[in-house]
N, CA, C and O atoms as a DFTB+ gen file, in Angstrom:
344 C
 N C O
     1  1      22.711       0.416     -18.498
     2  2      21.238      -0.481     -18.702
     3  2      20.252       0.147     -18.464
     4  3      20.278       1.203     -17.832
     5  1      19.280      -0.350     -18.891
     6  2      18.185       0.642     -19.226
     7  2      16.604       0.036     -18.042
     8  3      16.844      -0.539     -16.980
     9  1      15.542       0.235     -18.375
    10  2      15.037       0.175     -17.427
    11  2      14.424      -1.443     -17.419
    12  3      14.429      -2.326     -16.561
    13  1      13.999      -1.377     -18.551
    14  2      13.520      -2.652     -18.714
    15  2      14.935      -3.925     -18.688
    16  3      14.575      -5.051     -19.033
    17  1      15.796      -3.837     -18.470
    18  2      16.631      -4.817     -18.152
    19  2      16.747      -4.507     -16.759
    20  3      16.208      -5.520     -16.311
    21  1      17.079      -3.801     -15.705
    22  2      16.370      -3.285     -14.410
    23  2      15.719      -4.121     -14.339
    24  3      16.320      -5.174     -14.126
    25  1      14.284      -4.226     -14.449
    26  2      13.022      -4.637     -13.589
    27  2      13.594      -6.169     -14.160
    28  3      13.512      -7.037     -13.290
    29  1      13.971      -6.483     -15.040
    30  2      14.234      -8.327     -15.586
    31  2      15.241      -9.118     -14.847
    32  3      15.145     -10.253     -14.380
    33  1      16.542      -8.016     -14.835
    34  2      17.167      -8.680     -12.917
    35  2      16.975      -8.305     -11.583
    36  3      17.641      -8.578     -10.584
    37  1      15.615      -7.410     -11.771
    38  2      15.757      -7.198     -10.266
    39  2      15.845      -6.447      -9.662
    40  3      15.457      -6.436      -8.494
    41  1      16.443      -5.464     -10.305
    42  2      17.033      -4.227      -9.744
    43  2      15.725      -3.564      -9.194
    44  3      15.759      -3.299      -7.992
    45  1      14.962      -3.356      -9.647
    46  2      13.991      -2.456      -9.714
    47  2      12.850      -3.351      -8.694
    48  3      12.621      -4.461      -9.175
    49  1      12.250      -3.126      -7.645
    50  2      10.930      -3.291      -7.200
    51  2       9.730      -2.883      -6.425
    52  3       9.546      -3.289      -5.278
    53  1       8.833      -2.007      -7.102
    54  2       8.202      -1.307      -6.961
    55  2       7.833      -1.693      -5.827
    56  3       8.583      -1.115      -5.041
    57  1       7.158      -2.295      -5.289
    58  2       5.991      -3.122      -4.283
    59  2       7.550      -2.573      -3.046
    60  3       7.153      -2.336      -1.905
    61  1       8.798      -2.434      -3.211
    62  2       9.469      -2.358      -2.035
    63  2       9.397      -0.205      -1.650
    64  3       9.558       0.446      -0.618
    65  1       9.091       0.174      -3.055
    66  2       9.378       1.628      -2.651
    67  2       8.551       2.078      -1.875
    68  3       7.421       1.593      -1.938
    69  1       8.808       3.094      -0.935
    70  2       7.899       3.387       0.252
    71  2       7.586       4.958       0.057
    72  3       8.420       5.834      -0.171
    73  1       5.919       5.139       0.228
    74  2       5.649       6.568      -0.390
    75  2       6.610       7.391       0.892
    76  3       7.112       6.835       1.869
    77  1       6.668       8.626       0.599
    78  2       6.738      10.193       0.875
    79  2       5.686      10.409       2.183
    80  3       4.587      10.932       1.999
    81  1       5.889      10.200       2.800
    82  2       4.938      10.555       4.140
    83  2       4.595      12.075       3.971
    84  3       5.540      12.863       3.951
    85  1       3.468      12.489       3.862
    86  2       3.077      13.593       3.529
    87  2       2.673      14.503       4.657
    88  3       2.036      13.718       5.359
    89  1       2.644      15.535       5.206
    90  2       1.903      16.137       6.675
    91  2      -0.122      15.186       6.721
    92  3      -0.896      14.759       7.578
    93  1      -0.082      15.290       5.592
    94  2      -1.736      15.204       5.888
    95  2      -1.499      13.090       6.498
    96  3      -2.059      12.406       7.355
    97  1      -0.611      12.866       5.669
    98  2      -0.732      10.997       6.066
    99  2      -0.317      11.355       6.820
   100  3      -1.263      11.256       7.602
   101  1       0.984      12.069       7.761
   102  2       1.303      11.606       9.117
   103  2      -0.157      11.793       9.723
   104  3      -0.818      10.840      10.138
   105  1      -0.631      13.219       9.734
   106  2      -2.142      13.740      10.915
   107  2      -3.089      12.330      10.819
   108  3      -3.783      11.906      11.743
   109  1      -2.987      11.872       9.829
   110  2      -4.349      10.685       9.849
   111  2      -4.230       9.465      10.641
   112  3      -5.089       8.959      11.363
   113  1      -2.609       8.917      10.316
   114  2      -2.063       7.880      10.757
   115  2      -1.860       8.216      12.658
   116  3      -1.794       7.275      13.448
   117  1      -1.778       9.903      13.182
   118  2      -1.397       9.592      14.712
   119  2      -3.248       9.875      14.984
   120  3      -3.779       9.646      16.071
   121  1      -3.695      10.185      14.264
   122  2      -5.238      10.290      14.693
   123  2      -5.852       8.582      14.475
   124  3      -6.339       8.083      15.490
   125  1      -5.830       7.696      13.169
   126  2      -5.726       5.821      13.356
   127  2      -5.375       5.781      14.899
   128  3      -6.118       5.807      15.879
   129  1      -4.222       5.720      14.810
   130  2      -3.176       5.622      16.805
   131  2      -4.074       5.337      17.676
   132  3      -4.649       4.371      18.177
   133  1      -4.020       6.652      17.719
   134  2      -4.921       7.608      18.961
   135  2      -6.314       7.242      19.096
   136  3      -6.857       7.359      20.194
   137  1      -7.047       6.742      17.928
   138  2      -8.171       6.262      18.456
   139  2      -8.352       4.749      18.540
   140  3      -9.326       4.326      19.162
   141  1      -7.305       3.701      17.839
   142  2      -7.263       2.333      17.939
   143  2      -6.505       2.360      19.446
   144  3      -7.024       1.540      20.203
   145  1      -5.602       2.977      19.941
   146  2      -5.220       3.035      21.323
   147  2      -6.607       3.110      22.631
   148  3      -6.777       2.554      23.715
   149  1      -7.255       3.936      21.951
   150  2      -8.098       4.791      23.162
   151  2      -9.552       3.250      22.592
   152  3     -10.449       2.994      23.395
   153  1      -9.499       2.676      21.563
   154  2     -10.428       1.836      21.668
   155  2      -9.996       0.747      22.679
   156  3     -10.650       0.436      23.674
   157  1      -8.678       0.141      22.261
   158  2      -8.517      -1.351      23.376
   159  2      -8.342      -0.990      24.838
   160  3      -8.309      -1.806      25.760
   161  1      -8.235       0.319      24.942
   162  2      -8.447       0.447      26.224
   163  2      -9.750      -0.326      27.002
   164  3      -9.749      -0.822      28.129
   165  1     -11.011      -0.249      25.884
   166  2     -11.907      -0.336      26.668
   167  2     -12.320      -2.185      26.735
   168  3     -13.074      -2.724      27.545
   169  1     -11.551      -2.843      25.611
   170  2     -11.740      -3.742      24.994
   171  2     -11.453      -5.429      25.911
   172  3     -10.345      -5.313      26.434
   173  1     -11.962      -6.649      26.202
   174  2     -11.965      -7.677      26.700
   175  2     -10.775      -8.101      25.451
   176  3     -10.605      -7.649      24.318
   177  1     -10.049      -9.193      26.244
   178  2      -9.021      -9.853      25.029
   179  2      -9.340     -10.130      24.429
   180  3      -8.732      -9.775      23.418
   181  1     -10.473     -10.963      24.163
   182  2     -11.295     -11.724      22.741
   183  2     -11.345     -10.800      22.344
   184  3     -10.988     -10.917      21.172
   185  1     -11.726      -9.195      22.681
   186  2     -12.361      -8.289      21.336
   187  2     -11.180      -8.018      21.027
   188  3     -10.926      -8.428      19.895
   189  1     -10.162      -7.406      21.623
   190  2      -8.763      -7.124      21.116
   191  2      -8.197      -8.237      20.155
   192  3      -7.624      -8.101      19.074
   193  1      -8.457      -9.157      20.719
   194  2      -8.049     -10.845      19.489
   195  2      -9.055     -10.205      17.655
   196  3      -8.852     -10.241      16.441
   197  1     -10.123      -9.697      18.646
   198  2     -10.596      -9.103      16.800
   199  2     -10.893      -8.306      16.492
   200  3     -11.612      -8.037      15.530
   201  1     -10.303      -7.540      17.411
   202  2      -9.517      -5.996      16.152
   203  2      -8.447      -6.215      15.947
   204  3      -7.879      -5.388      15.233
   205  1      -7.741      -7.240      16.374
   206  2      -6.485      -7.805      15.452
   207  2      -6.319      -8.245      14.291
   208  3      -5.458      -8.060      13.431
   209  1      -7.621      -9.101      14.379
   210  2      -8.294     -10.012      12.899
   211  2      -8.588      -8.959      12.098
   212  3      -8.130      -8.864      10.959
   213  1      -9.403      -8.056      12.653
   214  2     -10.042      -6.408      11.990
   215  2      -8.986      -6.132      11.264
   216  3      -9.033      -5.959      10.047
   217  1      -7.659      -6.053      12.160
   218  2      -6.506      -4.805      11.409
   219  2      -5.869      -5.638      10.501
   220  3      -5.501      -5.171       9.424
   221  1      -5.690      -6.774      10.770
   222  2      -4.649      -7.380       9.309
   223  2      -5.596      -7.544       8.458
   224  3      -5.118      -7.588       7.324
   225  1      -7.242      -7.710       8.470
   226  2      -7.834      -7.642       7.402
   227  2      -7.496      -6.357       6.171
   228  3      -7.095      -6.358       5.008
   229  1      -7.943      -5.234       7.252
   230  2      -7.599      -3.966       6.688
   231  2      -6.247      -3.599       6.235
   232  3      -6.166      -2.612       5.503
   233  1      -5.276      -4.171       6.521
   234  2      -3.928      -4.514       5.544
   235  2      -3.678      -4.599       4.549
   236  3      -3.215      -3.932       3.623
   237  1      -4.404      -6.530       5.006
   238  2      -4.627      -6.955       3.638
   239  2      -4.801      -6.410       2.214
   240  3      -4.163      -6.353       1.163
   241  1      -6.089      -6.006       2.757
   242  2      -6.775      -5.065       1.577
   243  2      -6.351      -3.769       0.733
   244  3      -6.530      -3.342      -0.408
   245  1      -5.580      -3.309       2.107
   246  2      -4.924      -2.024       1.498
   247  2      -3.750      -2.406       0.109
   248  3      -3.635      -1.995      -1.045
   249  1      -2.865      -3.611       1.143
   250  2      -1.916      -4.063      -0.232
   251  2      -2.420      -4.642      -1.429
   252  3      -1.716      -4.548      -2.435
   253  1      -3.716      -5.331      -1.508
   254  2      -4.480      -5.789      -3.039
   255  2      -4.594      -4.544      -3.739
   256  3      -4.374      -4.270      -4.919
   257  1      -5.002      -3.807      -2.721
   258  2      -5.425      -2.239      -3.246
   259  2      -4.401      -1.540      -4.222
   260  3      -4.634      -1.118      -5.354
   261  1      -3.168      -1.515      -3.493
   262  2      -2.256      -0.367      -4.016
   263  2      -1.428      -1.541      -5.120
   264  3      -0.767      -1.115      -6.067
   265  1      -1.543      -2.747      -4.901
   266  2      -0.897      -3.278      -5.902
   267  2      -2.191      -3.199      -7.064
   268  3      -1.729      -3.307      -8.200
   269  1      -3.340      -3.074      -7.051
   270  2      -3.992      -2.914      -8.544
   271  2      -4.528      -1.897      -8.351
   272  3      -5.754      -2.002      -8.385
   273  1      -4.026      -0.568      -8.085
   274  2      -3.890       0.794      -8.451
   275  2      -2.589       1.180      -9.222
   276  3      -2.620       1.911     -10.212
   277  1      -1.135       0.503      -8.573
   278  2      -0.202       0.417      -9.543
   279  2      -0.583       0.051     -10.824
   280  3      -0.700       0.758     -11.825
   281  1      -0.755      -1.075     -10.681
   282  2      -1.374      -2.126     -12.135
   283  2      -1.555      -0.602     -13.255
   284  3      -0.858       0.019     -14.057
   285  1      -3.584      -0.510     -12.416
   286  2      -3.530       0.373     -13.439
   287  2      -3.414       1.854     -13.446
   288  3      -4.177       2.631     -14.020
   289  1      -2.305       2.166     -12.698
   290  2      -1.253       3.374     -13.213
   291  2      -0.415       2.569     -14.123
   292  3      -0.322       2.860     -15.315
   293  1       0.146       1.650     -13.640
   294  2       1.374       1.124     -15.127
   295  2       0.810       1.188     -16.456
   296  3       1.435       1.425     -17.489
   297  1      -0.628       0.918     -16.320
   298  2      -1.709      -0.033     -17.623
   299  2      -1.560       2.021     -18.783
   300  3      -1.300       2.283     -19.957
   301  1      -1.888       2.860     -17.594
   302  2      -2.779       4.163     -18.100
   303  2      -1.063       4.855     -18.840
   304  3      -1.196       5.616     -19.798
   305  1       0.208       4.594     -18.424
   306  2       1.576       5.035     -18.730
   307  2       1.776       4.682     -19.699
   308  3       2.139       5.441     -20.597
   309  1       1.572       3.095     -19.895
   310  2       1.656       2.969     -21.650
   311  2       0.596       3.073     -22.623
   312  3       0.886       3.167     -23.816
   313  1      -0.402       3.066     -22.299
   314  2      -1.240       3.760     -23.096
   315  2      -1.101       4.978     -23.758
   316  3      -1.361       5.276     -24.923
   317  1      -0.376       6.043     -22.269
   318  2      -0.193       6.992     -22.817
   319  2       0.696       7.345     -23.788
   320  3       0.454       8.145     -24.691
   321  1       2.168       6.507     -23.543
   322  2       3.558       6.422     -24.409
   323  2       2.783       5.865     -25.653
   324  3       2.793       6.665     -26.589
   325  1       2.218       4.874     -25.862
   326  2       1.338       4.473     -27.181
   327  2       0.748       5.823     -27.900
   328  3       1.272       6.194     -28.950
   329  1       0.005       6.320     -27.514
   330  2      -0.862       7.551     -27.717
   331  2       0.271       8.729     -28.276
   332  3       0.206       9.383     -29.317
   333  1       1.359       8.760     -27.177
   334  2       2.616       9.321     -27.886
   335  2       3.099       9.425     -29.352
   336  3       2.976      10.201     -30.300
   337  1       3.521       8.615     -29.153
   338  2       4.722       7.021     -30.273
   339  2       3.563       7.480     -31.538
   340  3       4.135       8.072     -32.454
   341  1       2.286       7.340     -31.713
   342  2       1.757       6.922     -32.903
   343  2       1.852       8.785     -33.580
   344  3       1.470       9.048     -34.720
């Protein structure tokens, strides 16, 4: 099989590939969780709901951004291959 067939038959799902967590990423993730916990302790129930909505929105934005970056990277890769084959 080749990669194009694998993609066609759904054996490759780029959106399911998780990134390797680097020490920098883990540190930032822990810091964000710590700050969120500290903030939640000071919020009313209504404010906690607002924070949850904000968190969901940020997650959605991140998802769209990751998809767009994948598309940009894929297109760049194709352009590089075309240039190589010239």
